Short mmCIF file of C-alpha atoms and ligand atoms in Angstrom, two decimals:
data_model
loop_
_atom_site.label_atom_id
_atom_site.label_comp_id
_atom_site.label_asym_id
_atom_site.label_seq_id
_atom_site.Cartn_x
_atom_site.Cartn_y
_atom_site.Cartn_z
CA MET A 1 4.51 31.59 221.22
CA ALA A 2 5.35 30.42 217.71
CA LEU A 3 6.95 32.82 215.26
CA LEU A 4 4.80 32.71 212.14
CA ALA A 5 5.81 33.76 208.64
CA GLY A 6 3.89 36.26 206.51
CA LYS A 7 1.75 39.32 207.14
CA HIS A 8 -1.25 38.46 209.27
CA ILE A 9 -3.92 39.86 206.98
CA SER A 10 -5.97 38.62 204.04
CA TYR A 11 -4.24 39.39 200.74
CA TRP A 12 -7.60 40.57 199.33
CA VAL A 13 -7.93 43.13 202.11
CA ASP A 14 -4.26 44.15 202.18
CA SER A 15 -4.10 44.81 198.43
CA THR A 16 -7.21 47.03 198.28
CA PHE A 17 -7.92 50.41 199.78
CA ASP A 18 -9.17 51.17 203.25
CA THR A 19 -12.81 52.23 202.85
CA ASN A 20 -13.09 53.90 206.25
CA SER A 21 -13.36 57.40 204.84
CA ASN A 22 -15.27 56.48 201.69
CA TYR A 23 -18.71 55.76 203.08
CA PRO A 24 -20.81 57.55 205.70
CA SER A 25 -22.24 56.10 208.89
CA ASN A 26 -25.03 58.64 209.32
CA ILE A 27 -28.38 56.87 209.12
CA GLU A 28 -30.60 59.76 210.26
CA ASN A 29 -33.98 59.88 208.50
CA ILE A 30 -33.23 57.16 205.96
CA THR A 31 -36.19 55.33 204.45
CA VAL A 32 -35.65 53.01 201.49
CA ASP A 33 -37.42 50.22 199.64
CA VAL A 34 -34.89 47.58 200.77
CA ALA A 35 -32.30 47.61 203.57
CA ILE A 36 -29.47 45.10 203.32
CA VAL A 37 -27.53 44.23 206.47
CA GLY A 38 -23.99 43.10 205.63
CA ALA A 39 -21.77 44.17 202.72
CA GLY A 40 -20.36 40.83 201.61
CA ILE A 41 -20.94 39.07 198.31
CA ALA A 42 -24.58 38.09 199.00
CA GLY A 43 -25.64 41.52 200.26
CA LEU A 44 -23.84 43.54 197.62
CA THR A 45 -25.08 41.31 194.77
CA ALA A 46 -28.67 41.70 196.01
CA ALA A 47 -28.23 45.47 196.48
CA TYR A 48 -26.73 45.89 193.01
CA LEU A 49 -29.57 43.94 191.34
CA LEU A 50 -32.33 45.66 193.31
CA LYS A 51 -31.01 49.12 192.58
CA LYS A 52 -30.67 48.23 188.90
CA ALA A 53 -34.32 47.13 188.96
CA GLY A 54 -35.37 50.57 190.24
CA LYS A 55 -35.55 50.01 194.01
CA THR A 56 -33.93 52.35 196.53
CA VAL A 57 -31.57 50.41 198.79
CA ALA A 58 -29.43 50.99 201.87
CA VAL A 59 -26.55 48.61 202.56
CA VAL A 60 -25.50 48.71 206.22
CA GLU A 61 -22.09 47.28 207.15
CA ALA A 62 -20.71 47.11 210.70
CA GLN A 63 -17.06 47.11 209.65
CA GLN A 64 -15.47 47.80 206.25
CA ILE A 65 -16.96 46.55 202.99
CA ALA A 66 -16.05 42.94 202.15
CA THR A 67 -13.73 42.38 205.10
CA GLY A 68 -15.77 39.60 206.69
CA ALA A 69 -16.12 36.10 205.22
CA SER A 70 -16.07 37.48 201.66
CA GLY A 71 -12.73 39.16 202.25
CA HIS A 72 -11.15 36.00 203.67
CA THR A 73 -12.12 33.35 201.13
CA THR A 74 -9.96 31.61 198.53
CA ALA A 75 -12.21 33.40 195.97
CA LYS A 76 -12.85 30.45 193.67
CA VAL A 77 -15.97 30.96 191.60
CA THR A 78 -17.06 27.46 190.77
CA SER A 79 -19.87 24.93 190.85
CA LEU A 80 -17.45 22.11 191.80
CA HIS A 81 -17.70 22.14 195.58
CA GLN A 82 -15.14 19.50 196.53
CA LEU A 83 -17.41 16.45 196.95
CA ILE A 84 -21.10 17.27 196.87
CA TYR A 85 -23.00 15.84 193.92
CA ALA A 86 -22.87 12.12 194.81
CA GLU A 87 -24.10 12.96 198.30
CA LEU A 88 -26.84 15.27 197.03
CA ILE A 89 -28.13 12.62 194.62
CA LYS A 90 -28.26 10.15 197.49
CA GLU A 91 -29.88 12.55 199.97
CA ILE A 92 -32.25 14.67 197.89
CA GLY A 93 -32.41 12.95 194.50
CA GLU A 94 -31.14 13.58 191.01
CA GLU A 95 -33.54 16.35 190.07
CA LYS A 96 -32.65 18.57 193.04
CA ALA A 97 -28.94 17.80 192.67
CA ARG A 98 -29.25 18.94 189.04
CA ILE A 99 -30.82 22.22 190.18
CA TYR A 100 -27.93 22.69 192.62
CA GLY A 101 -25.43 22.30 189.78
CA GLU A 102 -27.39 24.42 187.33
CA SER A 103 -27.91 27.26 189.81
CA ASN A 104 -24.26 27.37 190.90
CA GLU A 105 -23.19 27.33 187.24
CA ALA A 106 -25.56 30.26 186.69
CA ALA A 107 -23.85 32.11 189.54
CA VAL A 108 -20.43 31.57 187.92
CA GLU A 109 -21.79 32.94 184.65
CA PHE A 110 -23.45 35.87 186.45
CA VAL A 111 -20.08 36.95 187.89
CA ALA A 112 -18.39 36.52 184.51
CA ALA A 113 -21.05 38.57 182.72
CA LEU A 114 -20.97 41.33 185.34
CA VAL A 115 -17.17 41.60 185.20
CA GLN A 116 -17.52 41.93 181.42
CA SER A 117 -20.43 44.39 181.32
CA GLU A 118 -19.09 46.59 184.13
CA GLN A 119 -15.47 46.20 183.02
CA ILE A 120 -14.48 45.33 186.59
CA ASP A 121 -10.74 45.27 187.11
CA CYS A 122 -10.59 42.31 189.52
CA ASP A 123 -8.04 39.79 188.16
CA PHE A 124 -10.92 37.71 186.84
CA SER A 125 -9.82 34.73 184.78
CA ARG A 126 -11.38 31.54 183.54
CA LYS A 127 -9.74 28.46 185.05
CA SER A 128 -10.47 24.79 185.45
CA THR A 129 -11.24 23.48 188.92
CA TYR A 130 -10.19 20.08 190.19
CA THR A 131 -11.19 17.89 193.13
CA PHE A 132 -8.31 15.45 193.46
CA ALA A 133 -7.25 12.34 195.35
CA ASP A 134 -3.57 11.99 196.19
CA THR A 135 -3.73 8.39 197.41
CA GLU A 136 -5.36 5.19 196.12
CA ASP A 137 -7.70 4.93 199.10
CA LYS A 138 -9.29 8.31 198.33
CA LEU A 139 -9.84 7.53 194.66
CA THR A 140 -13.24 5.85 195.10
CA LYS A 141 -14.68 9.13 196.33
CA ILE A 142 -13.45 10.89 193.20
CA GLN A 143 -14.84 8.16 190.94
CA ASN A 144 -18.23 8.36 192.67
CA GLU A 145 -18.29 12.12 192.28
CA TYR A 146 -17.35 11.84 188.62
CA GLU A 147 -20.21 9.38 187.97
CA ALA A 148 -22.60 11.74 189.77
CA VAL A 149 -21.62 14.87 187.82
CA LEU A 150 -21.80 12.98 184.51
CA LYS A 151 -25.37 11.95 185.37
CA LEU A 152 -26.22 15.59 186.02
CA GLY A 153 -24.74 16.81 182.75
CA LEU A 154 -22.15 19.07 184.38
CA PRO A 155 -19.02 20.13 182.46
CA ALA A 156 -16.80 17.39 183.88
CA SER A 157 -13.94 15.14 182.92
CA PHE A 158 -11.82 12.64 184.84
CA VAL A 159 -8.06 13.21 184.75
CA LYS A 160 -4.95 11.64 186.22
CA GLU A 161 -2.49 14.34 185.18
CA THR A 162 -2.46 17.93 186.47
CA SER A 163 0.08 20.72 186.72
CA LEU A 164 0.43 20.16 190.47
CA PRO A 165 4.03 19.38 191.44
CA PHE A 166 3.07 15.97 192.87
CA ASP A 167 1.31 12.87 191.60
CA ILE A 168 -2.40 12.39 192.05
CA THR A 169 -4.43 9.22 191.66
CA GLY A 170 -7.35 10.94 189.96
CA ALA A 171 -9.40 14.15 189.79
CA VAL A 172 -12.77 15.43 188.70
CA LYS A 173 -12.18 18.47 186.50
CA PHE A 174 -14.69 21.22 185.64
CA ASP A 175 -13.73 23.51 182.77
CA ASN A 176 -14.68 27.15 182.32
CA GLN A 177 -14.89 28.03 186.00
CA ALA A 178 -13.35 31.24 187.34
CA GLN A 179 -11.21 32.93 189.93
CA PHE A 180 -10.98 36.60 190.84
CA HIS A 181 -9.83 39.16 193.39
CA VAL A 182 -12.97 39.16 195.48
CA ARG A 183 -12.55 42.51 197.22
CA LYS A 184 -11.78 44.40 194.01
CA TYR A 185 -14.99 42.91 192.59
CA LEU A 186 -17.06 43.80 195.65
CA LEU A 187 -15.65 47.31 196.02
CA HIS A 188 -16.80 47.91 192.48
CA LEU A 189 -20.33 46.70 193.30
CA ALA A 190 -20.32 48.87 196.46
CA SER A 191 -19.34 51.92 194.40
CA LYS A 192 -22.56 51.49 192.38
CA ILE A 193 -24.92 51.61 195.37
CA ALA A 194 -25.09 55.19 196.66
CA GLY A 195 -27.13 57.91 194.93
CA SER A 196 -30.70 58.46 193.64
CA GLY A 197 -32.17 57.68 197.07
CA SER A 198 -29.84 54.74 197.84
CA TYR A 199 -27.10 54.52 200.47
CA MET A 200 -23.91 52.60 201.16
CA LEU A 201 -23.28 52.87 204.91
CA GLN A 202 -20.30 51.61 206.81
CA GLY A 203 -19.31 51.42 210.49
CA VAL A 204 -22.95 50.93 211.51
CA ARG A 205 -23.65 47.87 213.66
CA VAL A 206 -27.21 46.63 213.42
CA LYS A 207 -28.59 45.42 216.75
CA THR A 208 -31.87 44.00 215.54
CA VAL A 209 -34.45 44.04 212.77
CA GLU A 210 -38.17 44.42 213.50
CA GLU A 211 -40.81 43.51 210.96
CA SER A 212 -43.60 46.09 210.77
CA VAL A 213 -44.91 48.51 208.15
CA PRO A 214 -42.30 49.67 207.35
CA CYS A 215 -39.61 47.37 208.85
CA ARG A 216 -37.19 48.90 211.36
CA VAL A 217 -33.46 48.26 211.24
CA VAL A 218 -32.25 49.24 214.71
CA THR A 219 -28.59 50.23 214.90
CA GLU A 220 -26.30 51.74 217.51
CA GLN A 221 -26.59 55.05 215.62
CA GLY A 222 -30.37 55.14 215.17
CA THR A 223 -33.12 53.41 213.20
CA LEU A 224 -33.50 53.04 209.46
CA LYS A 225 -36.82 52.19 207.80
CA ALA A 226 -37.41 49.91 204.81
CA ASN A 227 -40.27 47.98 203.21
CA ASP A 228 -38.09 44.86 203.01
CA VAL A 229 -34.92 43.83 204.81
CA ILE A 230 -32.27 41.31 203.76
CA VAL A 231 -29.90 40.02 206.46
CA THR A 232 -26.63 38.73 204.99
CA THR A 233 -24.38 38.75 208.05
CA GLN A 234 -23.11 35.20 207.48
CA ILE A 235 -24.99 33.85 210.50
CA PRO A 236 -28.07 36.07 210.81
CA ILE A 237 -27.80 38.59 213.65
CA VAL A 238 -31.52 38.01 214.26
CA ASP A 239 -32.12 34.74 216.08
CA GLN A 240 -35.79 34.05 215.27
CA GLY A 241 -35.08 31.71 212.33
CA LEU A 242 -32.87 29.47 214.54
CA PHE A 243 -30.29 29.22 211.75
CA PHE A 244 -27.59 28.98 214.42
CA ALA A 245 -29.16 25.62 215.39
CA LYS A 246 -29.34 24.35 211.79
CA SER A 247 -25.66 24.80 210.99
CA TYR A 248 -22.25 24.95 212.64
CA PRO A 249 -19.32 27.39 212.31
CA GLN A 250 -16.17 26.10 210.65
CA ARG A 251 -12.80 27.87 210.69
CA SER A 252 -10.04 27.31 208.12
CA TYR A 253 -6.65 28.79 207.33
CA ILE A 254 -4.82 30.17 204.28
CA VAL A 255 -1.13 30.83 203.70
CA GLY A 256 0.07 32.90 200.72
CA ALA A 257 3.54 32.30 199.24
CA LYS A 258 5.32 34.06 196.39
CA ILE A 259 6.33 31.45 193.82
CA ASP A 260 8.01 31.38 190.44
CA PRO A 261 5.25 31.74 187.79
CA ALA A 262 7.18 29.40 185.47
CA ILE A 263 6.50 26.43 187.76
CA ALA A 264 3.17 27.45 189.26
CA PRO A 265 0.16 25.11 189.00
CA GLU A 266 -2.49 26.16 186.49
CA GLY A 267 -6.09 26.02 187.74
CA MET A 268 -7.80 25.70 191.11
CA TYR A 269 -7.57 22.56 193.23
CA ILE A 270 -8.99 20.97 196.32
CA GLY A 271 -8.10 17.62 197.85
CA VAL A 272 -10.37 15.24 199.74
CA GLY A 273 -10.29 13.46 203.07
CA GLU A 274 -8.40 14.21 206.25
CA GLY A 275 -5.82 16.99 205.83
CA TYR A 276 -7.12 18.12 202.42
CA ARG A 277 -5.67 21.28 200.85
CA SER A 278 -7.18 24.00 198.69
CA ILE A 279 -4.75 25.42 196.10
CA ARG A 280 -4.84 28.32 193.64
CA THR A 281 -2.65 31.21 192.51
CA THR A 282 -3.41 34.90 192.02
CA PRO A 283 -1.51 37.70 190.24
CA TYR A 284 0.83 39.33 192.75
CA ASN A 285 3.08 42.32 192.03
CA ASP A 286 5.16 41.09 189.10
CA GLY A 287 4.59 37.41 189.84
CA LEU A 288 2.19 35.00 191.45
CA LEU A 289 0.98 34.39 194.98
CA LEU A 290 0.20 30.76 195.72
CA LEU A 291 -2.70 30.37 198.14
CA VAL A 292 -2.95 27.13 200.07
CA GLY A 293 -5.85 26.61 202.46
CA GLY A 294 -6.95 23.88 204.83
CA GLU A 295 -6.59 22.75 208.48
CA GLY A 296 -10.31 23.36 209.09
CA HIS A 297 -11.96 22.74 212.45
CA LYS A 298 -15.09 23.71 214.27
CA VAL A 299 -14.81 27.22 215.75
CA GLY A 300 -13.61 27.28 219.34
CA SER A 301 -12.50 23.63 219.34
CA VAL A 302 -8.77 24.43 218.93
CA THR A 303 -6.78 26.90 221.05
CA ASN A 304 -3.33 26.54 219.50
CA THR A 305 -4.35 27.73 216.04
CA GLU A 306 -0.79 28.91 215.30
CA GLU A 307 -0.01 25.28 214.59
CA LYS A 308 -2.52 25.37 211.71
CA TYR A 309 -0.47 28.03 209.94
CA GLN A 310 2.74 26.10 210.60
CA ASN A 311 1.25 22.97 209.04
CA LEU A 312 0.23 24.86 205.90
CA GLU A 313 3.64 26.51 205.63
CA ALA A 314 5.36 23.13 205.95
CA TYR A 315 3.09 21.69 203.25
CA ILE A 316 3.85 24.58 200.87
CA ARG A 317 7.59 24.36 201.46
CA SER A 318 7.67 20.62 200.88
CA ASN A 319 5.58 20.69 197.68
CA PHE A 320 6.34 24.00 195.93
CA LYS A 321 9.40 26.09 195.14
CA VAL A 322 8.72 29.05 197.38
CA GLU A 323 10.42 32.45 197.19
CA SER A 324 8.84 33.79 200.38
CA ILE A 325 5.85 33.27 202.67
CA ASP A 326 4.03 36.61 202.45
CA TYR A 327 0.54 36.19 203.93
CA ARG A 328 -1.52 34.20 206.39
CA TRP A 329 -5.13 34.58 207.41
CA SER A 330 -8.09 32.55 208.51
CA SER A 331 -11.67 32.42 207.51
CA GLN A 332 -14.95 31.30 209.01
CA ASP A 333 -18.11 30.00 207.42
CA LEU A 334 -21.33 28.35 208.45
CA VAL A 335 -21.94 24.77 207.33
CA SER A 336 -25.62 23.87 206.99
CA PHE A 337 -26.64 20.37 208.03
CA ASP A 338 -27.85 19.44 204.54
CA LYS A 339 -25.05 21.38 202.72
CA LEU A 340 -27.66 23.60 201.02
CA PRO A 341 -27.70 27.30 201.82
CA TYR A 342 -30.75 28.82 203.49
CA ILE A 343 -32.11 31.55 201.20
CA GLY A 344 -35.49 33.16 201.79
CA LYS A 345 -37.73 34.38 204.62
CA LEU A 346 -36.44 34.68 208.18
CA THR A 347 -39.42 32.74 209.62
CA PRO A 348 -42.88 31.65 208.33
CA MET A 349 -44.28 34.70 210.17
CA ASN A 350 -42.05 37.14 208.29
CA ASN A 351 -43.16 38.53 204.96
CA HIS A 352 -40.54 41.22 204.60
CA VAL A 353 -37.38 40.01 206.36
CA TYR A 354 -35.10 37.72 204.35
CA VAL A 355 -31.85 35.87 205.06
CA ALA A 356 -29.06 34.06 203.22
CA THR A 357 -26.75 31.84 205.23
CA GLY A 358 -25.10 28.41 205.43
CA PHE A 359 -22.86 28.68 202.36
CA SER A 360 -20.80 25.72 203.65
CA LEU A 361 -17.40 27.07 202.52
CA TRP A 362 -18.47 27.84 198.92
CA GLY A 363 -19.64 31.41 199.36
CA MET A 364 -18.56 32.89 196.04
CA SER A 365 -21.12 30.98 193.98
CA LYS A 366 -23.69 30.55 196.76
CA GLY A 367 -23.41 34.19 197.90
CA THR A 368 -23.93 35.37 194.34
CA LEU A 369 -26.80 32.94 193.96
CA SER A 370 -28.35 34.30 197.18
CA GLY A 371 -28.25 37.84 195.82
CA MET A 372 -29.90 36.67 192.59
CA ILE A 373 -32.66 34.71 194.37
CA LEU A 374 -33.42 37.31 197.07
CA SER A 375 -33.63 40.16 194.58
CA ASP A 376 -36.08 38.07 192.50
CA LEU A 377 -38.19 37.27 195.59
CA ILE A 378 -38.42 40.95 196.54
CA LEU A 379 -39.18 41.99 192.97
CA GLY A 380 -41.95 39.37 192.82
CA LYS A 381 -40.25 37.44 190.01
CA ASP A 382 -40.31 33.66 189.69
CA ASN A 383 -36.96 32.09 190.41
CA PRO A 384 -36.43 28.48 189.28
CA TRP A 385 -34.00 27.67 192.12
CA ALA A 386 -35.65 29.40 195.09
CA SER A 387 -37.62 26.40 196.36
CA LEU A 388 -34.53 24.15 196.64
CA TYR A 389 -32.83 26.64 198.95
CA ASP A 390 -35.97 27.83 200.75
CA SER A 391 -34.87 28.93 204.20
CA LEU A 392 -38.14 27.57 205.61
CA ARG A 393 -37.66 24.04 204.23
CA ALA A 394 -38.02 21.15 206.62
CA THR A 395 -34.58 21.14 208.14
CA PRO A 396 -32.75 17.92 208.85
CA PHE A 397 -32.55 18.34 212.62
CA ILE A 398 -32.41 14.59 213.12
CA THR A 399 -29.29 13.60 211.25
CA GLN A 400 -26.05 12.28 212.67
CA GLN A 401 -24.43 15.65 211.95
CA SER A 402 -27.18 17.82 213.43
CA ILE A 403 -27.53 15.71 216.57
CA LYS A 404 -23.77 15.75 217.10
CA GLN A 405 -23.49 19.52 216.56
CA ASN A 406 -26.40 20.44 218.79
CA MET A 407 -25.22 18.04 221.51
CA ASP A 408 -21.83 19.66 221.18
CA VAL A 409 -23.40 23.09 221.81
CA GLY A 410 -25.22 21.73 224.87
CA MET A 411 -22.00 20.22 226.20
CA HIS A 412 -20.17 23.52 225.73
CA TRP A 413 -22.97 25.43 227.43
CA VAL A 414 -22.81 23.23 230.49
CA GLY A 415 -19.26 21.83 230.49
CA ASP A 416 -17.40 25.05 229.69
CA ARG A 417 -18.73 26.55 232.91
CA LEU A 418 -16.21 24.29 234.65
CA LYS A 419 -13.39 25.82 232.61
CA GLY A 420 -11.38 28.76 233.92
CA LEU A 421 -8.33 28.40 236.05
CA GLN A 422 -9.10 28.62 239.75
CA ASN A 423 -6.81 30.56 242.08
CA TRP A 424 -5.20 32.38 239.18
CA SER A 425 -4.57 36.05 239.14
CA THR A 426 -3.70 38.30 236.21
CA SER A 427 -0.03 38.13 237.22
CA ASP A 428 -0.07 34.44 236.19
CA VAL A 429 -1.11 35.31 232.62
CA LYS A 430 1.80 35.52 230.18
CA PRO A 431 2.16 38.55 227.86
CA GLY A 432 0.56 38.03 224.44
CA VAL A 433 -1.70 35.27 225.76
CA GLY A 434 -5.37 34.99 226.71
CA GLU A 435 -6.51 32.83 229.63
CA LEU A 436 -9.87 32.01 231.13
CA ILE A 437 -9.84 32.50 234.86
CA THR A 438 -12.46 32.18 237.57
CA TYR A 439 -12.65 35.42 239.52
CA LYS A 440 -15.03 35.69 242.49
CA GLY A 441 -17.13 32.93 240.89
CA ASP A 442 -17.30 34.59 237.45
CA LYS A 443 -15.69 33.29 234.26
CA VAL A 444 -13.36 36.03 233.07
CA ALA A 445 -11.43 36.19 229.79
CA VAL A 446 -8.09 37.85 230.51
CA TYR A 447 -5.66 39.01 227.85
CA LYS A 448 -2.31 40.54 228.65
CA ASP A 449 -0.67 42.48 225.83
CA GLU A 450 3.07 42.47 225.14
CA SER A 451 3.56 45.56 227.33
CA GLY A 452 1.85 43.81 230.25
CA LYS A 453 -1.43 45.75 230.07
CA VAL A 454 -4.31 43.57 231.23
CA ASN A 455 -7.68 43.48 229.51
CA ALA A 456 -10.39 41.59 231.37
CA VAL A 457 -13.86 40.90 230.01
CA SER A 458 -16.66 38.51 230.87
CA ALA A 459 -16.11 35.11 229.23
CA VAL A 460 -19.87 34.71 228.77
CA CYS A 461 -20.90 35.15 225.14
CA PRO A 462 -23.69 37.76 224.90
CA HIS A 463 -25.47 35.69 222.24
CA LEU A 464 -26.82 32.75 224.26
CA GLY A 465 -24.38 32.50 227.15
CA CYS A 466 -21.71 29.95 226.14
CA ILE A 467 -18.16 30.45 227.40
CA VAL A 468 -15.68 31.81 224.82
CA SER A 469 -12.34 30.12 224.02
CA TRP A 470 -8.94 31.66 223.29
CA ASN A 471 -7.70 31.52 219.68
CA SER A 472 -3.92 32.03 219.79
CA GLY A 473 -3.33 32.42 216.02
CA GLU A 474 -5.87 35.24 215.65
CA LYS A 475 -5.61 36.59 219.21
CA SER A 476 -9.39 36.54 219.53
CA TRP A 477 -12.03 35.11 221.83
CA ASP A 478 -14.18 32.65 219.84
CA CYS A 479 -17.49 31.18 220.91
CA PRO A 480 -17.61 27.41 220.35
CA CYS A 481 -21.43 27.34 220.22
CA HIS A 482 -22.41 29.41 217.17
CA GLY A 483 -19.15 31.07 216.14
CA ALA A 484 -19.38 34.62 217.50
CA ARG A 485 -15.92 36.18 217.76
CA PHE A 486 -14.45 39.02 219.77
CA THR A 487 -11.13 40.87 219.74
CA CYS A 488 -8.72 40.32 222.63
CA GLU A 489 -10.28 43.46 224.15
CA GLY A 490 -13.76 41.89 223.84
CA LYS A 491 -15.11 43.92 220.88
CA VAL A 492 -17.50 41.90 218.73
CA ILE A 493 -16.04 41.09 215.30
CA GLN A 494 -18.39 38.35 214.17
CA GLY A 495 -22.04 37.54 214.87
CA PRO A 496 -24.47 36.18 215.83
CA ALA A 497 -23.52 38.26 218.90
CA VAL A 498 -24.15 41.97 218.39
CA LYS A 499 -22.75 43.16 221.73
CA ASP A 500 -19.19 43.28 223.08
CA LEU A 501 -18.04 41.09 225.96
CA GLU A 502 -18.76 42.94 229.19
CA LYS A 503 -15.76 44.72 230.77
CA LYS A 504 -14.53 43.30 234.09
CA VAL A 505 -12.20 44.57 236.74
CA VAL A 506 -9.91 41.96 238.28
CA ASP A 507 -6.93 42.21 240.65
FE1 LIG B 601 -24.20 31.63 220.37
FE2 LIG B 601 -21.96 32.41 221.57
S1 LIG B 601 -22.42 32.47 219.50
S2 LIG B 601 -23.70 31.48 222.47
#
């Protein structure tokens, strides 16, 4: 097993307080206007806006506030989403691409205005963002993107010089974007929820949502009632909308290094093409923490994920003057087939259950935007962007990407049943490692901790029955089909599964 540098926790989570004792988990007799499942940026933005508009709300979080995707992002608040505008113009036309830009710009300004009006202490600062090419062969993509954003009237320029410590061949630059400490921001929003008939609940795992009058949010601790329900659990924990079949889960990695502020890059960056890197800094103790992300892959397709961290560390050490490697963590998001998030009703049959998902790695602006749109929909207000992101839009099932992803799921469902070492016993499993074994015909996920204690669970994902894969860097069992994740003991940590892996007894 590789020895990896840095604390294995998101800096955003590590540098903020544990909210375990701050919020109750008692949902007895709660009835509200709107229940929100999931306390990330989309859910908390919606809850904040709805409460401000006079609704009673209950936010229900299975773990701690903002420790899911929102707590593991690079926390760039921008409308420059690597390369997107040239493709959007080609696929959906100039008018819709303009709405995409305008709405994401509005989300950036929403965050900025809220930080100002609420005086949120969250390391918010205005920065420029850059999408850059570091070789001549990648430059055409940058030039195409620049032409596209100019057409759309976005705040762009084309530059060849940046404060990065290496040469680039060209970059699209957006001014007046922003970065912040995402969990400080979200903990502030969460602190505004409870009271006057509203609730902020934590440690409550929702099993399902039933639409009726009123809607029922069924949890392990009981049932909560609400006129409307918003599900913002990254991939919805309710399957009816089939969002798991209209998107795919992508995992990426971040390493945080302490660097000398005098030679730190100014602004937020992302490269293009194979092996691209995402780069920004954040205030850190008396200096700066450099965050470098990348090494993305589809969830469950890589077992040796430790190598991903090693690659990022090597990149940082060869390009920046590093004092120490202090953090490493990974993050997961859902990429929609048309790159647009799904924001709106769960299905055409639902009038009171809403979702927001498919942020495609740009959740700070799209999560904020989701909260803005969903609160407007529930309040009966017109929203100029809602139709572009309508969750019920005709979905591009028949594209190269969607066919490949759904075939991939089918292949995992069938092919992974052949996985699992035959004639292996738990004594063959090395300490600190997870292995799939076949035991009396069943696929069993076995993890042996450093002390030799064996934990055996069924390898069959309780969502739709795919076989989980071992993730060595995170010591988790990850489902390659729709991205559900489980601890090495089999406890669910990420949906769409809502149940743990079943315990097994093996010799
Ligand atoms: Fe869908 Fe596992 S997440 S089968």
